Amino acid sequence: MDRTEAIRKPICKAEEMEDKKKRKKNEDSSNSDRVTLKKEIGLLSACAIIIGNIIGSGIFISPKGVLEHAGSVGLSLIVWVCGGGICTLGSMCYAELGVTIPKSGGDYSYVTEIFGGLVGFLLLWSAVLIMYPTTLAVIALTFSNYVLQPAFQNCFPPFIATKLLATICVLFLTWVNCSSVRWATRIQDIFTIGKLLALVLIIIVGLVQISRGHYDALRPSVAFEFSQDPSVGQIALAFLQASFAYSGWNFLNYVTEEVVEPRKNLPRAIYISIPLVTLVYTMTNIAYFSSMTPEELLSSNAVAVTFGEKLLGMFSWVMPISVALSTFGGINGYLFTSSRLCFSGAREGHLPYLLAMIHLKNCTPIPALLLCCIATVVILCIGETHNLINYVSFINYLSYGVTIAGLLYLRKKRPNLARPIKVNLLIPISYLIFWAVLLGFSLYSEPVVCGLGMVIMLTGVPVYFVGVQWKEKPKWLYRLVEKLTYKGQKVCYVVFPQDDPSETEPLTAKATD
């Protein structure tokens, strides 16, 4: 080796090191400017999303329906406890799916990954068309009723005023969610604490009543006096009513990609939140029965307000305000999570691509949020929504069962898939047995309600084949869609997000071939 060559080698090595530093700096700079969904959901916010989505209007609406179908106080309390237990089994299965298939979109993403596009699209179609807009509308109307109730103490608030306030609330929270993920999660945290405090107030007042000996309706000899002969079909309908109050337990799975360290925080949040909600719901119903007879509860359209009027005296105004805060947080949570479902569906090509875009600066899925908002406002304008609760509950349970059946199928189809969490097989099997019995007797007792729920879902079949499977569409149609997408991008200032494979690659890789 000559002198010149010996000198050149260290110089080349130094230049190579310098080039590596520059490339790393440029990569870091590009990563900091990456337009993607932000990971701003820690463990506390994750718990707040689950609790905040579960505790909405359900605990203030469903006690009447559960008692009516159960036929006795004792059986209704058993339904509330068992309903929480069933949700716990289901949530454990969702914890495994959430870390095995770490995509936002929940049920839809898992079913699409396991069973293919058609089954996933049917879940997406029923959710976007009826399930989430209806639930949002019910919660928004409950919010309006409780806000306006103090101003109309001797009569019901005008329905036009109720609808108008509900619409304003949905529009405001849509704006908040479009503006900032952090604002939306902070609202969720604050109002989740508020709604828990409201229920704790009811529980404490109820326990005081019980300590004073006011628990006649809870005595075993009285609690199991049935107003009607109990039947398995009626008990199944009572579970469906309770399931509306518990709905939302799987909603953290809809925002997996925005959770900090999802492999740790997703299961932790589920295991903390579901038992807490079950305890709060059961104790709240016990508190109701400490001061109200079954007949009073069945005749009340606002259970918490009636409870407050009987026990809080001059402070009875606290209850409608507390319920309003609870439902306000519920609306925010449903908007936050259901918009991510639309986002995931569009990313898979099952909805218009515009819905898979996020704001260039705020990194929020504005088109998906606007779709959820518009669908909810349309449902509010149509008319009475409470009759749709049974449809929603049926579709909810149907999607839960299909998803958990997918977990068993995935275990058989891909046994070597990396699973950071792996639940005992008895858990999904037990859930599916309960699920099959519940849906079977629900179909037997309310064939029209359940049949319409199936019809709503199956209307998505022709839409799927025309909108998704049919690839040879006319060119003018493609040009029209492209033009509308471009206009939507300019109006909403949105772009396609860039993928961040750091969280997904290790989880979806096979452990062994």
XYZ file of C-alpha atoms in Angstrom:
513
model
C 0.000 0.000 0.000
C 1.504 3.379 -1.000
C 1.424 6.540 1.131
C -1.295 8.240 -0.937
C -3.659 5.292 -0.646
C -3.032 5.010 3.101
C -3.961 8.671 3.592
C -7.021 8.459 1.343
C -8.651 5.622 3.290
C -9.153 7.458 6.605
C -10.343 10.517 4.675
C -12.920 8.393 2.830
C -13.965 6.800 6.112
C -14.417 10.228 7.722
C -16.490 11.364 4.750
C -18.578 8.205 5.000
C -19.209 8.843 8.714
C -20.192 12.427 7.930
C -22.600 11.263 5.212
C -24.211 8.834 7.660
C -24.693 11.622 10.191
C -26.311 13.839 7.561
C -28.612 11.046 6.406
C -29.646 10.292 9.994
C -30.293 13.980 10.610
C -32.446 14.191 7.490
C -34.342 11.043 8.497
C -34.980 12.434 11.981
C -36.165 15.689 10.448
C -38.519 13.866 8.079
C -39.838 11.717 10.923
C -40.596 14.825 12.997
C -42.518 16.247 10.031
C -44.314 12.962 9.396
C -48.049 13.454 8.825
C -49.548 10.591 10.775
C -51.977 9.912 13.613
C -50.371 11.104 16.834
C -49.783 8.767 19.775
C -51.220 10.876 22.585
C -53.354 8.315 24.440
C -51.609 7.156 27.614
C -52.957 4.711 30.201
C -55.127 7.318 31.965
C -56.642 8.551 28.698
C -57.105 4.944 27.549
C -59.106 4.166 30.712
C -61.039 7.412 30.210
C -61.963 6.378 26.652
C -63.339 3.005 27.798
C -65.140 4.327 30.884
C -66.277 7.480 29.099
C -67.736 5.531 26.182
C -69.484 2.983 28.393
C -70.907 5.478 30.886
C -72.971 7.717 28.659
C -76.720 7.752 28.642
C -77.166 3.994 29.125
C -77.137 3.887 32.928
C -79.823 6.604 32.943
C -81.996 4.957 30.249
C -81.526 1.175 30.465
C -82.541 0.494 34.141
C -86.167 0.939 33.100
C -85.865 -1.494 30.177
C -83.881 -4.069 32.159
C -86.429 -4.059 35.013
C -89.364 -4.219 32.594
C -88.054 -7.345 30.841
C -86.530 -8.996 33.948
C -89.794 -8.623 35.858
C -88.223 -8.259 39.319
C -85.650 -6.173 41.161
C -83.493 -9.151 42.108
C -83.284 -10.560 38.598
C -82.553 -7.119 37.132
C -79.559 -6.747 39.478
C -78.325 -10.201 38.441
C -78.583 -9.106 34.795
C -76.455 -6.011 35.522
C -73.725 -8.069 37.248
C -73.699 -10.811 34.612
C -73.706 -8.220 31.836
C -70.489 -6.787 33.254
C -69.011 -10.281 33.565
C -69.790 -11.050 29.926
C -68.181 -7.749 28.881
C -65.082 -8.739 30.863
C -64.825 -12.035 28.955
C -65.267 -10.217 25.658
C -62.757 -7.501 26.532
C -60.095 -10.106 27.378
C -60.542 -11.559 23.885
C -60.309 -8.077 22.374
C -57.086 -7.474 24.310
C -55.513 -10.443 22.492
C -56.832 -9.292 19.114
C -55.759 -5.699 19.759
C -52.092 -6.555 20.265
C -52.040 -9.316 17.627
C -53.587 -7.161 14.893
C -52.519 -3.678 16.051
C -54.707 -1.642 13.706
C -57.255 1.044 14.514
C -60.836 0.113 13.615
C -61.643 -2.531 16.232
C -64.090 -5.239 15.131
C -64.004 -4.104 11.526
C -60.212 -4.347 11.187
C -60.045 -7.748 12.907
C -62.896 -9.310 10.924
C -61.547 -7.917 7.636
C -58.099 -9.335 8.415
C -59.491 -12.756 9.397
C -62.604 -13.379 7.263
C -62.046 -11.052 4.316
C -63.563 -7.911 2.854
C -67.272 -8.800 2.617
C -67.789 -9.715 6.292
C -65.759 -6.703 7.405
C -67.699 -4.410 5.097
C -71.059 -5.622 6.479
C -69.947 -4.720 10.011
C -68.672 -1.365 8.759
C -71.867 -0.685 6.796
C -74.208 -1.385 9.716
C -72.018 0.649 12.083
C -71.783 3.698 9.820
C -75.412 3.513 8.668
C -77.254 2.871 11.934
C -75.261 1.755 14.968
C -73.043 4.701 15.852
C -75.176 7.560 14.476
C -78.177 6.202 16.387
C -76.203 5.769 19.608
C -74.804 9.280 19.257
C -78.293 10.655 18.610
C -79.733 8.888 21.675
C -76.935 10.193 23.905
C -77.275 13.724 22.470
C -81.041 13.741 23.056
C -80.517 12.487 26.606
C -78.038 15.341 27.138
C -80.604 17.857 25.877
C -83.427 16.438 27.990
C -81.423 16.642 31.185
C -80.108 20.157 30.434
C -83.594 21.484 29.667
C -85.466 19.555 32.372
C -84.891 22.148 35.158
C -86.504 24.823 32.952
C -89.585 22.619 32.338
C -90.189 21.092 35.764
C -93.875 20.327 35.308
C -93.769 19.129 31.697
C -91.494 17.656 29.069
C -89.153 20.018 27.175
C -90.327 20.861 23.615
C -88.960 18.269 21.204
C -87.763 20.960 18.767
C -85.700 22.600 21.525
C -84.315 19.207 22.534
C -83.289 18.395 18.967
C -81.742 21.820 18.440
C -79.606 21.629 21.588
C -78.550 18.054 20.733
C -77.484 19.165 17.254
C -75.503 22.134 18.625
C -73.714 19.814 21.061
C -72.756 17.353 18.300
C -71.534 20.186 16.042
C -69.440 21.743 18.821
C -67.745 18.482 19.774
C -67.093 17.684 16.118
C -65.253 21.013 15.865
C -63.210 20.171 18.984
C -62.240 16.753 17.604
C -61.318 18.287 14.248
C -59.124 20.903 15.946
C -56.973 18.750 18.226
C -56.565 15.173 19.406
C -55.221 16.541 22.695
C -58.301 18.714 23.268
C -60.577 15.748 22.592
C -58.696 13.448 24.989
C -58.568 16.123 27.705
C -62.339 16.633 27.439
C -62.722 12.870 27.702
C -60.524 12.718 30.814
C -62.316 15.606 32.578
C -65.860 14.497 31.810
C -65.117 10.866 32.653
C -64.083 11.994 36.137
C -67.237 14.155 36.279
C -69.585 11.322 35.340
C -67.934 8.960 37.831
C -68.412 11.584 40.557
C -72.110 11.887 39.587
C -72.618 8.145 39.927
C -70.604 8.055 43.150
C -72.991 10.729 44.515
C -75.976 8.517 43.645
C -74.284 5.505 45.248
C -73.391 7.368 48.458
C -76.917 8.754 48.838
C -78.306 5.270 48.198
C -76.018 3.698 50.810
C -77.107 6.343 53.329
C -80.716 5.398 52.610
C -79.934 1.712 53.110
C -78.147 2.441 56.395
C -81.344 4.151 57.557
C -83.355 1.021 56.803
C -84.882 2.104 53.474
C -84.299 -1.060 51.499
C -87.710 -2.731 51.281
C -87.438 -3.300 47.525
C -84.070 -5.005 48.054
C -85.248 -7.585 50.609
C -84.950 -11.061 49.007
C -88.597 -11.851 49.749
C -89.654 -8.718 47.829
C -86.831 -8.432 45.274
C -87.820 -11.689 43.566
C -91.547 -10.988 43.367
C -92.145 -11.118 39.630
C -94.589 -8.762 37.945
C -94.788 -11.286 35.099
C -93.828 -14.902 34.606
C -90.108 -14.898 33.748
C -89.137 -16.441 30.416
C -85.764 -17.014 28.808
C -86.780 -14.745 25.931
C -87.600 -11.851 28.251
C -84.342 -12.338 30.155
C -82.494 -12.249 26.826
C -84.172 -8.916 26.028
C -83.180 -7.639 29.488
C -79.563 -8.505 28.624
C -79.929 -6.652 25.320
C -81.110 -3.552 27.207
C -78.181 -3.861 29.621
C -75.812 -4.342 26.691
C -76.788 -0.869 25.453
C -75.575 0.550 28.776
C -72.344 -1.469 28.549
C -71.734 -0.756 24.856
C -68.420 0.945 24.256
C -66.249 -1.517 26.207
C -64.350 -2.360 22.995
C -63.874 1.229 21.792
C -60.231 1.581 22.785
C -59.514 -0.997 20.050
C -60.798 1.549 17.525
C -57.888 3.892 18.265
C -55.059 1.374 18.802
C -52.671 3.285 16.539
C -52.975 6.380 18.725
C -52.274 4.560 22.018
C -48.833 4.975 23.581
C -47.246 1.509 23.916
C -50.429 -0.356 22.921
C -48.997 -3.746 23.851
C -48.928 -2.637 27.497
C -51.591 0.055 27.824
C -54.377 -1.593 25.803
C -54.808 -4.669 28.048
C -54.101 -2.681 31.244
C -56.824 -0.149 30.435
C -59.321 -2.930 29.662
C -58.603 -4.853 32.874
C -58.930 -1.688 34.991
C -61.993 -0.166 33.356
C -64.501 -3.012 32.828
C -64.618 -4.265 36.463
C -64.831 -0.651 37.695
C -67.817 0.106 35.450
C -69.555 -3.150 36.455
C -69.211 -2.245 40.138
C -70.451 1.314 39.572
C -73.456 0.173 37.497
C -74.544 -2.462 40.014
C -74.210 -0.098 42.977
C -76.077 2.649 41.084
C -79.046 0.336 40.481
C -79.018 -0.712 44.131
C -79.087 2.992 45.040
C -82.075 3.582 42.741
C -84.048 0.813 44.448
C -83.167 2.144 47.920
C -85.467 5.122 47.336
C -87.775 4.119 44.471
C -90.270 1.319 44.140
C -90.171 -0.727 40.927
C -93.406 0.981 39.852
C -91.853 4.464 40.329
C -88.775 3.507 38.339
C -90.867 2.090 35.479
C -93.006 5.249 35.335
C -89.996 7.601 35.281
C -88.544 8.924 32.025
C -85.523 10.391 33.836
C -84.539 7.959 36.573
C -81.661 10.027 37.986
C -83.800 13.192 38.123
C -86.601 11.367 39.941
C -83.984 9.967 42.336
C -82.594 13.467 42.971
C -86.039 15.021 43.502
C -86.867 12.426 46.155
C -83.609 12.566 48.116
C -81.647 15.752 47.416
C -84.355 18.339 48.066
C -83.142 21.825 47.175
C -79.993 20.305 45.648
C -81.976 18.170 43.192
C -80.633 20.331 40.350
C -77.287 18.560 40.825
C -78.582 15.384 39.155
C -79.662 16.776 35.757
C -76.405 18.758 35.569
C -74.370 15.644 36.442
C -76.187 13.535 33.870
C -75.706 16.270 31.261
C -71.951 16.234 31.944
C -71.929 12.444 31.669
C -73.695 12.384 28.326
C -71.579 15.275 26.999
C -68.458 13.208 27.603
C -70.173 10.195 26.016
C -70.854 12.136 22.810
C -67.215 13.207 22.651
C -66.010 9.636 23.122
C -68.303 8.193 20.466
C -67.313 10.880 17.954
C -63.628 10.258 18.647
C -63.784 6.496 18.208
C -66.443 6.102 15.492
C -64.567 8.542 13.242
C -61.526 6.238 13.477
C -63.736 3.383 12.272
C -64.625 5.378 9.144
C -60.939 6.254 8.752
C -59.930 2.575 8.914
C -62.679 1.545 6.468
C -61.556 4.135 3.932
C -57.925 3.070 4.318
C -58.946 -0.486 3.366
C -60.804 0.823 0.288
C -64.288 0.096 1.678
C -65.256 3.776 1.926
C -64.275 6.815 -0.179
C -60.541 7.515 0.098
C -61.189 11.058 1.273
C -62.267 9.589 4.635
C -58.777 8.079 5.089
C -57.100 11.492 5.063
C -56.013 13.611 8.019
C -55.435 17.329 8.509
C -51.984 18.448 7.411
C -51.236 20.288 10.689
C -53.669 18.977 13.320
C -53.328 15.304 12.237
C -57.058 14.715 12.851
C -59.336 12.716 10.482
C -61.578 15.676 9.608
C -63.533 14.058 6.708
C -64.378 10.994 8.836
C -65.456 13.230 11.736
C -67.687 15.267 9.414
C -69.331 12.081 8.090
C -70.113 10.910 11.645
C -71.479 14.348 12.504
C -73.711 14.549 9.416
C -75.057 10.999 9.892
C -75.934 11.790 13.520
C -77.672 15.057 12.629
C -79.708 13.218 9.958
C -80.820 10.620 12.533
C -81.749 13.463 14.908
C -83.865 15.087 12.197
C -85.670 11.871 11.263
C -87.542 11.620 14.552
C -87.795 9.274 17.519
C -84.582 7.277 18.026
C -85.259 5.333 21.232
C -87.056 2.563 19.291
C -83.757 1.883 17.512
C -81.938 0.888 20.724
C -82.886 -2.785 20.313
C -81.675 -2.751 16.691
C -78.383 -1.218 17.821
C -77.966 -3.718 20.670
C -78.678 -6.654 18.347
C -76.145 -5.488 15.721
C -73.621 -4.792 18.505
C -73.911 -8.307 19.899
C -73.797 -9.814 16.415
C -70.529 -8.016 15.639
C -69.025 -9.010 19.007
C -69.763 -12.684 18.384
C -68.392 -12.681 14.832
C -65.207 -10.953 16.025
C -64.565 -13.387 18.874
C -65.329 -16.332 16.581
C -62.607 -14.811 14.389
C -60.164 -15.106 17.299
C -60.765 -18.882 17.431
C -60.475 -19.156 13.651
C -57.205 -17.178 13.678
C -55.808 -19.485 16.373
C -56.428 -22.442 14.058
C -55.477 -20.749 10.782
C -52.259 -19.070 12.003
C -51.155 -20.840 15.187
C -47.610 -19.415 14.991
C -48.658 -15.763 14.809
C -46.917 -13.659 17.457
C -49.413 -13.061 20.278
C -48.147 -10.875 23.156
C -51.386 -11.775 24.981
C -52.985 -15.215 24.644
C -56.169 -15.880 26.629
C -57.365 -19.323 27.690
C -59.610 -20.911 25.057
C -62.400 -21.328 27.607
C -62.867 -17.534 27.657
C -63.882 -17.043 23.995
C -65.820 -20.335 23.993
C -67.802 -19.283 27.105
C -68.538 -15.902 25.552
C -69.737 -17.482 22.298
C -72.045 -19.917 24.124
C -73.666 -17.023 25.980
C -73.776 -15.013 22.750
C -75.529 -17.799 20.809
C -78.129 -18.349 23.558
C -78.825 -14.621 23.867
C -79.244 -14.017 20.145
C -81.287 -17.198 19.674
C -83.854 -16.269 22.309
C -83.836 -12.627 21.202
C -84.767 -13.759 17.704
C -87.503 -15.957 19.170
C -88.936 -13.211 21.419
C -88.557 -10.217 19.058
C -88.282 -11.616 15.528
C -89.264 -8.296 13.911
C -86.680 -6.222 15.785
C -83.864 -8.722 15.250
C -84.964 -9.400 11.676
C -84.802 -5.705 10.825
C -81.332 -5.577 12.368
C -80.246 -8.388 10.031
C -81.881 -6.663 7.046
C -80.013 -3.426 7.817
C -76.732 -5.342 7.836
C -77.481 -7.366 4.678
C -78.337 -4.271 2.639
C -74.571 -3.802 2.532
C -74.097 -6.886 0.291
C -75.095 -5.221 -3.010
C -73.292 -2.040 -1.962
C -70.102 -4.048 -1.418
C -70.207 -5.772 -4.804
C -71.041 -2.554 -6.679
C -68.825 -0.165 -4.737
C -65.825 -2.346 -3.808
C -65.691 -5.523 -5.913
C -66.696 -3.988 -9.243
C -63.342 -2.748 -10.552
C -64.332 -2.027 -14.166
C -66.452 1.023 -13.450
C -66.954 3.669 -16.184
C -64.046 6.092 -16.530
C -66.302 9.101 -16.063
C -67.232 7.777 -12.613
C -63.583 7.467 -11.605
C -62.931 11.001 -12.842
C -65.916 12.304 -10.853
C -64.735 10.583 -7.660
C -61.209 11.895 -8.220
C -62.495 15.429 -8.731
C -64.694 15.290 -5.602
C -61.792 13.860 -3.575
C -59.521 16.678 -4.745
C -62.135 19.302 -3.853
C -62.619 17.668 -0.445
C -58.867 17.728 0.154
C -58.714 21.449 -0.577
C -61.722 22.256 1.629
C -60.577 20.132 4.604
C -56.814 20.682 4.051
C -56.116 16.942 4.387
C -53.607 14.427 3.006
C -53.022 10.691 3.257
C -51.146 9.830 6.477
C -47.748 8.184 6.277
C -47.384 4.742 7.778
C -45.373 4.238 10.931
C -44.378 0.545 10.841
C -42.500 0.612 14.149
C -45.515 -0.522 16.161
C -47.046 -2.976 13.716
C -44.236 -5.002 12.167
C -43.072 -6.898 15.269
C -46.615 -7.865 16.171
C -47.803 -9.110 12.814
C -44.705 -11.149 12.065
C -44.793 -14.879 12.502
C -42.857 -16.319 15.366
C -41.918 -19.385 13.301
C -42.837 -20.598 9.862
